[in-house]
Short mmCIF file of C-alpha atoms and ligand atoms in Angstrom, two decimals:
data_model
loop_
_atom_site.label_atom_id
_atom_site.label_comp_id
_atom_site.label_asym_id
_atom_site.label_seq_id
_atom_site.Cartn_x
_atom_site.Cartn_y
_atom_site.Cartn_z
CA UNK A 1 84.80 1.00 52.18
CA UNK A 2 85.48 -1.38 49.32
CA UNK A 3 87.50 -4.42 48.61
CA UNK A 4 89.10 -4.89 45.20
CA UNK A 5 88.84 -8.68 45.13
CA UNK A 6 86.15 -9.83 42.69
CA UNK A 7 85.31 -13.17 44.34
CA UNK A 8 81.78 -12.09 45.28
CA UNK A 9 79.74 -9.00 46.10
CA UNK A 10 78.01 -11.15 48.71
CA UNK A 11 74.80 -11.88 46.82
CA UNK A 12 75.73 -15.55 46.37
CA UNK A 13 76.27 -15.74 50.13
CA UNK A 14 73.01 -14.23 51.23
CA UNK A 15 70.26 -14.44 48.62
CA UNK A 16 67.65 -17.18 49.09
CA UNK A 17 67.75 -18.01 45.37
CA UNK A 18 71.45 -18.84 45.57
CA UNK A 19 70.73 -21.49 48.21
CA UNK A 20 67.73 -22.87 46.32
CA UNK A 21 70.19 -23.93 43.60
CA UNK A 22 72.21 -26.47 45.51
CA UNK A 23 72.67 -25.23 49.07
CA UNK A 24 75.66 -23.42 50.58
CA UNK A 25 78.16 -21.94 48.10
CA UNK A 26 81.06 -24.10 49.27
CA UNK A 27 83.33 -23.23 46.36
CA UNK A 28 82.99 -19.48 47.06
CA UNK A 29 83.57 -20.12 50.76
CA UNK A 30 86.73 -22.04 49.89
CA UNK A 31 88.07 -19.17 47.79
CA UNK A 32 87.17 -16.61 50.45
CA UNK A 33 88.98 -18.58 53.16
CA UNK A 34 92.07 -18.76 50.95
CA UNK A 35 92.05 -15.29 49.41
CA UNK A 36 89.87 -12.91 51.45
CA UNK A 37 88.78 -14.40 54.77
CA UNK A 38 87.36 -11.09 56.03
CA UNK A 39 85.61 -9.94 52.87
CA UNK A 40 83.62 -6.73 52.38
CA UNK A 41 80.28 -7.40 50.65
CA UNK A 42 77.77 -4.95 49.18
CA UNK A 43 75.03 -7.21 47.82
CA UNK A 44 72.45 -5.20 45.85
CA UNK A 45 69.27 -4.71 47.89
CA UNK A 46 70.82 -5.88 51.16
CA UNK A 47 72.73 -4.16 53.91
CA UNK A 48 76.53 -4.35 53.45
CA UNK A 49 78.56 -6.69 55.65
CA UNK A 50 81.90 -8.37 56.24
CA UNK A 51 81.78 -12.07 55.32
CA UNK A 52 83.76 -14.01 57.93
CA UNK A 53 84.70 -17.46 56.67
CA UNK A 54 87.63 -18.72 58.83
CA UNK A 55 87.03 -20.89 61.88
CA UNK A 56 89.51 -18.89 64.03
CA UNK A 57 87.88 -15.53 63.24
CA UNK A 58 84.37 -16.84 63.94
CA UNK A 59 85.63 -18.26 67.23
CA UNK A 60 87.22 -14.92 68.15
CA UNK A 61 84.09 -12.88 67.32
CA UNK A 62 81.64 -15.27 69.02
CA UNK A 63 83.65 -15.31 72.24
CA UNK A 64 83.91 -11.49 72.39
CA UNK A 65 80.27 -10.39 72.86
CA UNK A 66 81.36 -7.01 74.21
CA UNK A 67 83.01 -6.13 70.90
CA UNK A 68 80.46 -7.89 68.68
CA UNK A 69 76.81 -7.51 69.62
CA UNK A 70 73.81 -9.64 68.69
CA UNK A 71 71.28 -7.01 69.82
CA UNK A 72 71.10 -5.09 66.53
CA UNK A 73 70.05 -8.30 64.73
CA UNK A 74 71.30 -11.70 63.64
CA UNK A 75 70.05 -11.75 60.02
CA UNK A 76 71.05 -9.93 56.87
CA UNK A 77 67.83 -8.45 55.56
CA UNK A 78 66.49 -6.44 52.67
CA UNK A 79 64.88 -3.06 53.32
CA UNK A 80 61.46 -4.65 52.67
CA UNK A 81 62.09 -7.41 55.21
CA UNK A 82 63.24 -4.88 57.81
CA UNK A 83 60.06 -2.85 57.48
CA UNK A 84 57.79 -5.96 57.49
CA UNK A 85 59.37 -7.21 60.69
CA UNK A 86 59.36 -3.80 62.35
CA UNK A 87 55.63 -3.52 61.71
CA UNK A 88 54.86 -7.00 63.07
CA UNK A 89 54.29 -8.31 66.58
CA UNK A 90 57.76 -9.92 66.34
CA UNK A 91 59.32 -6.48 66.76
CA UNK A 92 58.39 -6.35 70.43
CA UNK A 93 59.57 -9.90 71.19
CA UNK A 94 62.97 -9.83 72.81
CA UNK A 95 64.61 -13.24 72.71
CA UNK A 96 67.91 -14.45 74.12
CA UNK A 97 69.43 -14.88 70.70
CA UNK A 98 69.34 -11.11 70.18
CA UNK A 99 70.34 -10.10 73.70
CA UNK A 100 73.80 -9.05 74.83
CA UNK A 101 75.56 -9.15 78.20
CA UNK A 102 74.53 -8.66 80.95
CA UNK A 103 70.83 -9.22 80.07
CA UNK A 104 71.59 -12.27 77.99
CA UNK A 105 72.67 -14.53 80.86
CA UNK A 106 69.87 -13.32 83.15
CA UNK A 107 67.38 -14.56 80.56
CA UNK A 108 69.28 -17.61 79.38
CA UNK A 109 69.41 -18.87 82.98
CA UNK A 110 65.61 -19.28 82.89
CA UNK A 111 65.82 -22.28 80.56
CA UNK A 112 69.46 -23.33 80.84
CA UNK A 113 68.89 -26.00 83.46
CA UNK A 114 66.35 -27.82 81.28
CA UNK A 115 68.98 -28.40 78.60
CA UNK A 116 71.98 -29.60 80.61
CA UNK A 117 73.21 -33.13 79.78
CA UNK A 118 71.90 -34.38 83.12
CA UNK A 119 68.44 -32.85 82.61
CA UNK A 120 68.42 -34.36 79.14
CA UNK A 121 68.37 -37.83 80.71
CA UNK A 122 64.85 -36.99 81.79
CA UNK A 123 63.68 -36.29 78.25
CA UNK A 124 65.36 -39.36 76.79
CA UNK A 125 62.08 -41.26 77.02
CA UNK A 126 60.30 -38.57 75.02
CA UNK A 127 63.10 -38.52 72.46
CA UNK A 128 63.36 -42.29 72.07
CA UNK A 129 59.61 -42.75 71.87
CA UNK A 130 59.37 -40.07 69.19
CA UNK A 131 62.04 -41.89 67.16
CA UNK A 132 60.29 -45.25 67.54
CA UNK A 133 56.91 -43.79 66.58
CA UNK A 134 58.30 -42.03 63.53
CA UNK A 135 60.09 -45.12 62.21
CA UNK A 136 57.21 -47.49 63.09
CA UNK A 137 54.86 -45.23 61.16
CA UNK A 138 57.26 -45.32 58.23
CA UNK A 139 57.52 -49.09 58.35
CA UNK A 140 53.76 -49.53 58.50
CA UNK A 141 52.69 -53.14 58.25
CA UNK A 142 54.79 -54.14 55.25
CA UNK A 143 58.01 -52.27 55.95
CA UNK A 144 58.08 -50.97 52.39
CA UNK A 145 57.09 -47.65 50.97
CA UNK A 146 57.90 -44.28 49.52
CA UNK A 147 58.02 -41.01 51.41
CA UNK A 148 59.42 -37.53 51.49
CA UNK A 149 62.12 -38.05 54.10
CA UNK A 150 62.14 -34.29 54.78
CA UNK A 151 58.55 -33.96 55.95
CA UNK A 152 57.67 -37.53 56.94
CA UNK A 153 60.73 -38.29 59.04
CA UNK A 154 63.09 -35.35 59.53
CA UNK A 155 60.34 -32.83 60.37
CA UNK A 156 58.06 -35.22 62.23
CA UNK A 157 60.66 -36.35 64.78
CA UNK A 158 61.74 -33.01 66.32
CA UNK A 159 58.16 -31.77 65.97
CA UNK A 160 56.95 -34.45 68.37
CA UNK A 161 59.84 -33.87 70.80
CA UNK A 162 59.55 -30.09 70.96
CA UNK A 163 55.75 -30.14 71.03
CA UNK A 164 55.80 -32.55 73.95
CA UNK A 165 58.38 -30.46 75.84
CA UNK A 166 56.55 -27.20 75.15
CA UNK A 167 53.09 -28.52 75.97
CA UNK A 168 51.64 -28.19 72.47
CA UNK A 169 48.73 -30.67 72.25
CA UNK A 170 49.13 -33.41 69.63
CA UNK A 171 46.23 -32.14 67.57
CA UNK A 172 48.00 -28.78 67.27
CA UNK A 173 51.29 -30.25 66.05
CA UNK A 174 50.41 -29.67 62.36
CA UNK A 175 49.50 -26.06 63.17
CA UNK A 176 52.77 -25.30 64.86
CA UNK A 177 54.66 -26.99 62.04
CA UNK A 178 52.86 -24.90 59.44
CA UNK A 179 53.39 -21.69 61.40
CA UNK A 180 57.10 -22.18 61.90
CA UNK A 181 57.54 -23.30 58.29
CA UNK A 182 55.94 -20.03 57.31
CA UNK A 183 58.16 -18.13 59.69
CA UNK A 184 61.37 -19.71 58.39
CA UNK A 185 60.16 -19.97 54.84
CA UNK A 186 59.54 -16.24 54.51
CA UNK A 187 61.65 -16.30 51.35
CA UNK A 188 60.51 -19.64 49.96
CA UNK A 189 57.55 -19.38 47.57
CA UNK A 190 56.41 -22.90 48.52
CA UNK A 191 56.62 -22.44 52.29
CA UNK A 192 55.73 -18.78 52.78
CA UNK A 193 52.31 -17.75 53.98
CA UNK A 194 49.71 -17.15 51.30
CA UNK A 195 48.59 -13.58 50.84
CA UNK A 196 49.36 -10.73 48.53
CA UNK A 197 50.60 -8.37 51.16
CA UNK A 198 53.70 -9.66 52.96
CA UNK A 199 53.32 -7.27 55.86
CA UNK A 200 49.77 -8.43 56.51
CA UNK A 201 50.84 -12.07 56.12
CA UNK A 202 53.61 -11.63 58.71
CA UNK A 203 51.26 -9.84 61.11
CA UNK A 204 48.75 -12.68 60.85
CA UNK A 205 51.48 -15.24 61.39
CA UNK A 206 52.71 -13.46 64.51
CA UNK A 207 49.20 -13.26 65.93
CA UNK A 208 48.52 -16.96 65.35
CA UNK A 209 51.75 -17.97 67.06
CA UNK A 210 51.08 -15.59 69.92
CA UNK A 211 47.59 -17.00 70.46
CA UNK A 212 48.83 -20.59 70.49
CA UNK A 213 51.58 -19.98 73.06
CA UNK A 214 49.43 -17.65 75.14
CA UNK A 215 46.99 -20.51 75.85
CA UNK A 216 49.78 -22.82 76.98
CA UNK A 217 51.34 -20.12 79.14
CA UNK A 218 48.06 -19.35 80.91
CA UNK A 219 47.54 -23.06 81.54
CA UNK A 220 51.04 -23.59 82.98
CA UNK A 221 50.77 -20.49 85.16
CA UNK A 222 47.57 -21.82 86.68
CA UNK A 223 48.72 -25.45 86.94
CA UNK A 224 52.52 -25.72 86.73
CA UNK A 225 53.89 -29.17 85.85
CA UNK A 226 57.35 -30.63 85.70
CA UNK A 227 58.09 -29.58 82.13
CA UNK A 228 59.85 -26.99 79.97
CA UNK A 229 56.53 -25.29 79.24
CA UNK A 230 56.05 -24.60 82.97
CA UNK A 231 59.66 -23.47 83.43
CA UNK A 232 59.21 -20.87 80.70
CA UNK A 233 55.69 -19.81 81.71
CA UNK A 234 56.82 -19.17 85.28
CA UNK A 235 60.32 -17.92 84.47
CA UNK A 236 61.74 -15.10 86.54
CA UNK A 237 64.49 -12.68 85.64
CA UNK A 238 66.28 -10.93 88.49
CA UNK A 239 63.43 -11.92 90.81
CA UNK A 240 60.63 -10.59 88.58
CA UNK A 241 58.31 -12.63 86.32
CA UNK A 242 59.09 -12.31 82.62
CA UNK A 243 56.73 -10.09 80.68
CA UNK A 244 54.20 -11.76 78.40
CA UNK A 245 56.00 -10.87 75.15
CA UNK A 246 59.27 -12.13 76.60
CA UNK A 247 57.66 -15.40 77.62
CA UNK A 248 56.03 -15.90 74.22
CA UNK A 249 59.33 -14.97 72.61
CA UNK A 250 61.07 -17.69 74.63
CA UNK A 251 58.62 -20.34 73.40
CA UNK A 252 59.05 -19.15 69.89
CA UNK A 253 62.84 -19.11 69.97
CA UNK A 254 63.02 -22.58 71.53
CA UNK A 255 60.60 -24.04 69.03
CA UNK A 256 61.82 -22.24 65.97
CA UNK A 257 65.52 -22.57 66.79
CA UNK A 258 65.05 -26.23 67.65
CA UNK A 259 62.79 -27.57 64.95
CA UNK A 260 64.07 -26.66 61.51
CA UNK A 261 67.68 -26.97 62.56
CA UNK A 262 67.27 -30.55 63.77
CA UNK A 263 65.08 -31.35 60.79
CA UNK A 264 67.73 -30.07 58.39
CA UNK A 265 70.46 -32.02 60.14
CA UNK A 266 68.37 -35.19 59.75
CA UNK A 267 67.30 -34.75 56.16
CA UNK A 268 70.76 -33.54 55.13
CA UNK A 269 72.14 -36.52 57.03
CA UNK A 270 69.99 -38.95 55.06
CA UNK A 271 71.11 -37.29 51.85
CA UNK A 272 74.74 -37.67 52.93
CA UNK A 273 74.15 -41.37 53.65
CA UNK A 274 72.50 -41.80 50.23
CA UNK A 275 75.55 -40.24 48.60
CA UNK A 276 77.94 -42.26 50.80
CA UNK A 277 76.27 -45.62 51.46
CA UNK A 278 79.54 -46.98 52.85
CA UNK A 279 79.17 -44.56 55.79
CA UNK A 280 75.66 -45.85 56.53
CA UNK A 281 77.03 -49.40 56.42
CA UNK A 282 79.75 -48.32 58.86
CA UNK A 283 77.11 -47.11 61.30
CA UNK A 284 75.01 -50.27 60.92
CA UNK A 285 78.06 -52.40 61.62
CA UNK A 286 79.35 -50.21 64.47
CA UNK A 287 76.44 -48.74 66.47
CA UNK A 288 79.05 -47.49 68.96
CA UNK A 289 80.02 -44.85 66.39
CA UNK A 290 76.70 -43.07 66.84
CA UNK A 291 77.97 -40.04 68.80
CA UNK A 292 80.79 -39.41 66.36
CA UNK A 293 78.38 -39.91 63.49
CA UNK A 294 76.00 -37.31 64.91
CA UNK A 295 78.87 -34.83 65.25
CA UNK A 296 79.95 -35.44 61.68
CA UNK A 297 76.40 -35.19 60.36
CA UNK A 298 76.01 -31.87 62.18
CA UNK A 299 79.32 -30.55 60.83
CA UNK A 300 78.52 -31.76 57.34
CA UNK A 301 75.03 -30.27 57.19
CA UNK A 302 75.68 -27.12 59.31
CA UNK A 303 71.95 -26.29 59.37
CA UNK A 304 72.54 -22.80 60.76
CA UNK A 305 74.52 -21.30 57.91
CA UNK A 306 75.30 -17.97 59.54
CA UNK A 307 74.68 -15.51 62.35
CA UNK A 308 75.29 -11.78 62.18
CA UNK A 309 77.09 -9.58 64.70
CA UNK A 310 77.57 -5.79 64.85
CA UNK A 311 80.90 -4.26 65.92
CA UNK A 312 80.45 -2.11 69.02
CA UNK A 313 83.84 -0.37 68.58
CA UNK A 314 86.58 0.10 66.00
CA UNK A 315 88.45 -3.17 66.04
CA UNK A 316 90.43 -5.69 64.02
CA UNK A 317 89.44 -9.18 62.81
CA UNK A 318 91.93 -11.44 61.09
CA UNK A 319 94.19 -8.43 60.45
CA UNK A 320 91.37 -6.42 58.83
CA UNK A 321 90.21 -3.12 60.36
CA UNK A 322 86.52 -3.10 61.22
CA UNK A 323 84.62 0.11 62.05
CA UNK A 324 82.14 0.45 64.91
CA UNK A 325 78.67 -0.26 63.55
CA UNK A 326 79.83 -2.59 60.76
CA UNK A 327 77.96 -5.88 60.33
CA UNK A 328 79.89 -9.15 60.36
CA UNK A 329 78.34 -12.36 59.07
CA UNK A 330 79.77 -15.53 60.56
CA UNK A 331 79.45 -18.37 58.06
CA UNK A 332 79.51 -21.55 60.15
CA UNK A 333 79.13 -23.69 57.02
CA UNK A 334 82.49 -22.31 55.88
CA UNK A 335 84.18 -22.64 59.28
CA UNK A 336 83.13 -26.29 59.28
CA UNK A 337 85.06 -26.92 56.04
CA UNK A 338 88.13 -24.92 57.13
CA UNK A 339 91.27 -26.72 55.92
CA UNK A 340 93.25 -25.33 58.88
CA UNK A 341 91.03 -27.20 61.33
CA UNK A 342 89.70 -30.31 59.58
CA UNK A 343 91.66 -32.94 57.67
CA UNK A 344 90.02 -33.54 54.30
CA UNK A 345 87.14 -31.22 55.18
CA UNK A 346 85.15 -32.13 52.05
CA UNK A 347 85.11 -35.78 53.03
CA UNK A 348 82.07 -37.10 54.90
CA UNK A 349 83.32 -39.63 57.40
CA UNK A 350 81.30 -40.67 60.44
CA UNK A 351 84.30 -41.78 62.45
CA UNK A 352 85.98 -38.39 62.17
CA UNK A 353 87.08 -36.85 65.46
CA UNK A 354 85.07 -33.68 65.38
CA UNK A 355 85.06 -31.80 68.58
CA UNK A 356 85.94 -28.53 66.88
CA UNK A 357 82.98 -27.98 64.60
CA UNK A 358 81.08 -24.72 65.03
CA UNK A 359 77.65 -25.88 63.88
CA UNK A 360 76.25 -25.03 67.33
CA UNK A 361 78.17 -21.75 67.54
CA UNK A 362 80.56 -21.05 70.40
CA UNK A 363 80.83 -18.66 73.34
CA UNK A 364 78.08 -16.44 74.69
CA UNK A 365 75.29 -17.73 72.45
CA UNK A 366 76.39 -21.37 72.14
CA UNK A 367 73.29 -23.32 71.16
CA UNK A 368 71.01 -23.75 74.16
CA UNK A 369 69.56 -26.92 72.66
CA UNK A 370 72.80 -28.57 71.50
CA UNK A 371 72.40 -31.51 73.89
CA UNK A 372 68.80 -32.01 72.84
CA UNK A 373 69.71 -31.73 69.15
CA UNK A 374 72.40 -34.39 69.58
CA UNK A 375 70.13 -36.75 71.48
CA UNK A 376 67.30 -36.29 69.00
CA UNK A 377 69.56 -37.19 66.11
CA UNK A 378 71.15 -40.05 68.02
CA UNK A 379 67.73 -41.54 68.80
CA UNK A 380 66.52 -41.30 65.20
CA UNK A 381 69.62 -42.84 63.61
CA UNK A 382 69.86 -45.50 66.32
CA UNK A 383 66.30 -46.54 65.55
CA UNK A 384 66.53 -46.23 61.79
CA UNK A 385 69.98 -47.54 60.87
CA UNK A 386 69.61 -51.11 62.18
CA UNK A 387 66.13 -51.49 60.65
CA UNK A 388 66.93 -50.00 57.26
CA UNK A 389 67.37 -52.73 54.65
CA UNK A 390 67.43 -50.48 51.59
CA UNK A 391 66.83 -46.89 50.62
CA UNK A 392 67.10 -45.01 47.33
CA UNK A 393 66.19 -41.69 45.85
CA UNK A 394 63.07 -41.50 43.70
CA UNK A 395 63.45 -37.87 42.66
CA UNK A 396 65.69 -34.83 42.93
CA UNK A 397 66.40 -33.41 46.41
CA UNK A 398 65.18 -29.80 46.62
CA UNK A 399 66.81 -27.07 48.71
CA UNK A 400 64.96 -24.54 50.83
CA UNK A 401 65.16 -20.99 49.50
CA UNK A 402 66.95 -19.67 52.56
CA UNK A 403 70.50 -18.56 53.34
CA UNK A 404 69.96 -18.78 57.11
CA UNK A 405 68.61 -22.14 58.27
CA UNK A 406 69.79 -24.16 55.33
CA UNK A 407 68.81 -27.59 54.10
CA UNK A 408 66.58 -29.77 51.96
CA UNK A 409 62.85 -29.27 51.86
CA UNK A 410 62.19 -32.43 49.81
CA UNK A 411 64.03 -35.74 49.73
CA UNK A 412 61.83 -38.30 47.97
CA UNK A 413 62.89 -41.89 48.74
CA UNK A 414 61.80 -45.51 48.40
CA UNK A 415 62.75 -47.76 51.32
CA UNK A 416 62.49 -51.17 52.91
CA UNK A 417 62.56 -51.46 56.68
CA UNK A 418 62.29 -54.25 59.17
CA UNK A 419 58.91 -53.93 60.87
CA UNK A 420 58.83 -54.14 64.63
CA UNK A 421 56.99 -57.48 64.56
CA UNK A 422 59.90 -59.09 62.70
CA UNK A 423 62.49 -57.82 65.21
C1 HEM B 1 71.21 -29.49 64.72
C2 HEM B 1 70.45 -28.68 65.40
C3 HEM B 1 70.85 -27.30 65.83
C4 HEM B 1 71.79 -26.45 65.31
C5 HEM B 1 72.73 -26.70 64.14
C6 HEM B 1 71.75 -25.24 66.10
C7 HEM B 1 72.60 -24.15 65.90
C8 HEM B 1 72.66 -23.04 66.72
C9 HEM B 1 73.63 -21.99 66.61
C10 HEM B 1 74.73 -21.92 65.56
C11 HEM B 1 73.39 -21.10 67.59
C12 HEM B 1 74.29 -19.93 67.95
C13 HEM B 1 73.75 -18.57 67.66
C14 HEM B 1 74.74 -17.47 67.87
O1 HEM B 1 75.90 -17.65 68.22
O2 HEM B 1 74.29 -16.33 67.64
C15 HEM B 1 72.22 -21.56 68.30
C16 HEM B 1 71.62 -20.91 69.35
C17 HEM B 1 70.45 -21.34 69.93
N1 HEM B 1 69.82 -22.54 69.75
FE1 HEM B 1 70.37 -23.99 68.49
N2 HEM B 1 70.78 -25.35 67.05
C18 HEM B 1 70.21 -26.60 66.92
C19 HEM B 1 69.21 -27.13 67.71
C20 HEM B 1 68.58 -26.45 68.71
C21 HEM B 1 67.52 -27.00 69.55
C22 HEM B 1 66.99 -28.43 69.49
C23 HEM B 1 67.11 -25.99 70.36
C24 HEM B 1 66.05 -25.95 71.43
C25 HEM B 1 65.45 -26.86 71.97
C26 HEM B 1 67.91 -24.82 70.06
C27 HEM B 1 67.79 -23.60 70.68
C28 HEM B 1 68.70 -22.57 70.54
C29 HEM B 1 68.59 -21.31 71.26
C30 HEM B 1 67.48 -20.95 72.23
C31 HEM B 1 69.70 -20.55 70.88
C32 HEM B 1 70.05 -19.16 71.38
C33 HEM B 1 71.04 -19.29 72.50
C34 HEM B 1 71.50 -17.97 73.05
O3 HEM B 1 71.30 -16.94 72.40
O4 HEM B 1 72.06 -17.98 74.16
N3 HEM B 1 68.80 -25.15 69.06
N4 HEM B 1 71.81 -22.77 67.77
#
């Protein structure tokens, strides 16, 4: 199966190095949408796949889980990565993100109720307090300083929220941050776990994560409280308690899916505001725009760049024949710049009407934490924007070496904030 168009063999779409040099390849996405929206890729060293870049096709695939399964895997991997993961404790962790109907809903139901808009009202205190703490810490006593917005603000805020919800003690927050950085930074030389042997490093990482969550699970089984940690620890599927690996897997997917994504939306958001100060001014002058702003920031940054699906039958996508067993990679970052859906898609505008973006996916696997992600961002910007008197870059932003959860790992800035005492 080959495609004569020379736009890309897919390496620029999927290799970590490509993303380290400036983030998502928007110009290639634009050409693919126009010239080859269902594009066969054979990137050297990786499994072959169809690159899906149009909003309508991604919508169609995501809402047809019977034809396009998540079970066989959601990432495009190299042979080495496949064998490292198969040998690790992660291999036996089944999580909702790689389940298909009917199992998927049976398991998703366990946590679904914690993330409904109404249930979110109950975590608003946690979310707002985390935002206040983060910005107060930044302001210090003088209100002035320099920081890496990526680690000091964007990572710290969701870390506090998710740790609180999952029962991770404060003193273990740095540990869980390090562990998930290592998990997501498997391809980033700065973030990945130290150690010569990658397989051993991944095994150690899995064991450390397992041990941390196992302690919380035992505690919440013995003394359940009114929190997400207890809901997961005591979760039942079809009337039976979840198995230990499934429970640990649930913790891991909630934390890992929730942390870096929100972090990347926040740090990418700050970068967007630095590049478009008039949009930050708009938000300062019109706090009522916050929900639209959060939608636009999420569209603009699209922290989850892609998800993979596998065709379960011979089928057709966007007029292109697809064979059973073929992999399809849904590039949300491309869908969110689709000219057929968004006016001036390359324009960052916080008062854009944005209900159609696909940054949280759509259909069967629509982001479980979308409401939490929105509230977390809303709280941070609502706290920061009115207090921010000035902010400027002090160095080059640096991109994470990852094609999957995409964003900036460093954003060095100098700032001046109103301190709380001067409010
Ligand atoms: C800006 C932040 C976020 C973005 C951009 C994002 C994006 C996504 C996307 C695109 C999917 C769909 C996967 C698919 O269709 O295969 C997804 C699923 C998921 N997300 Fe998020 N997410 C964010 C925040 C969160 C948060 C805060 C949590 C948890 C507290 C979370 C938990 C999950 C889970 C558990 C799934 C799997 C759902 C399922 O398979 O049914 N996410 N997310």
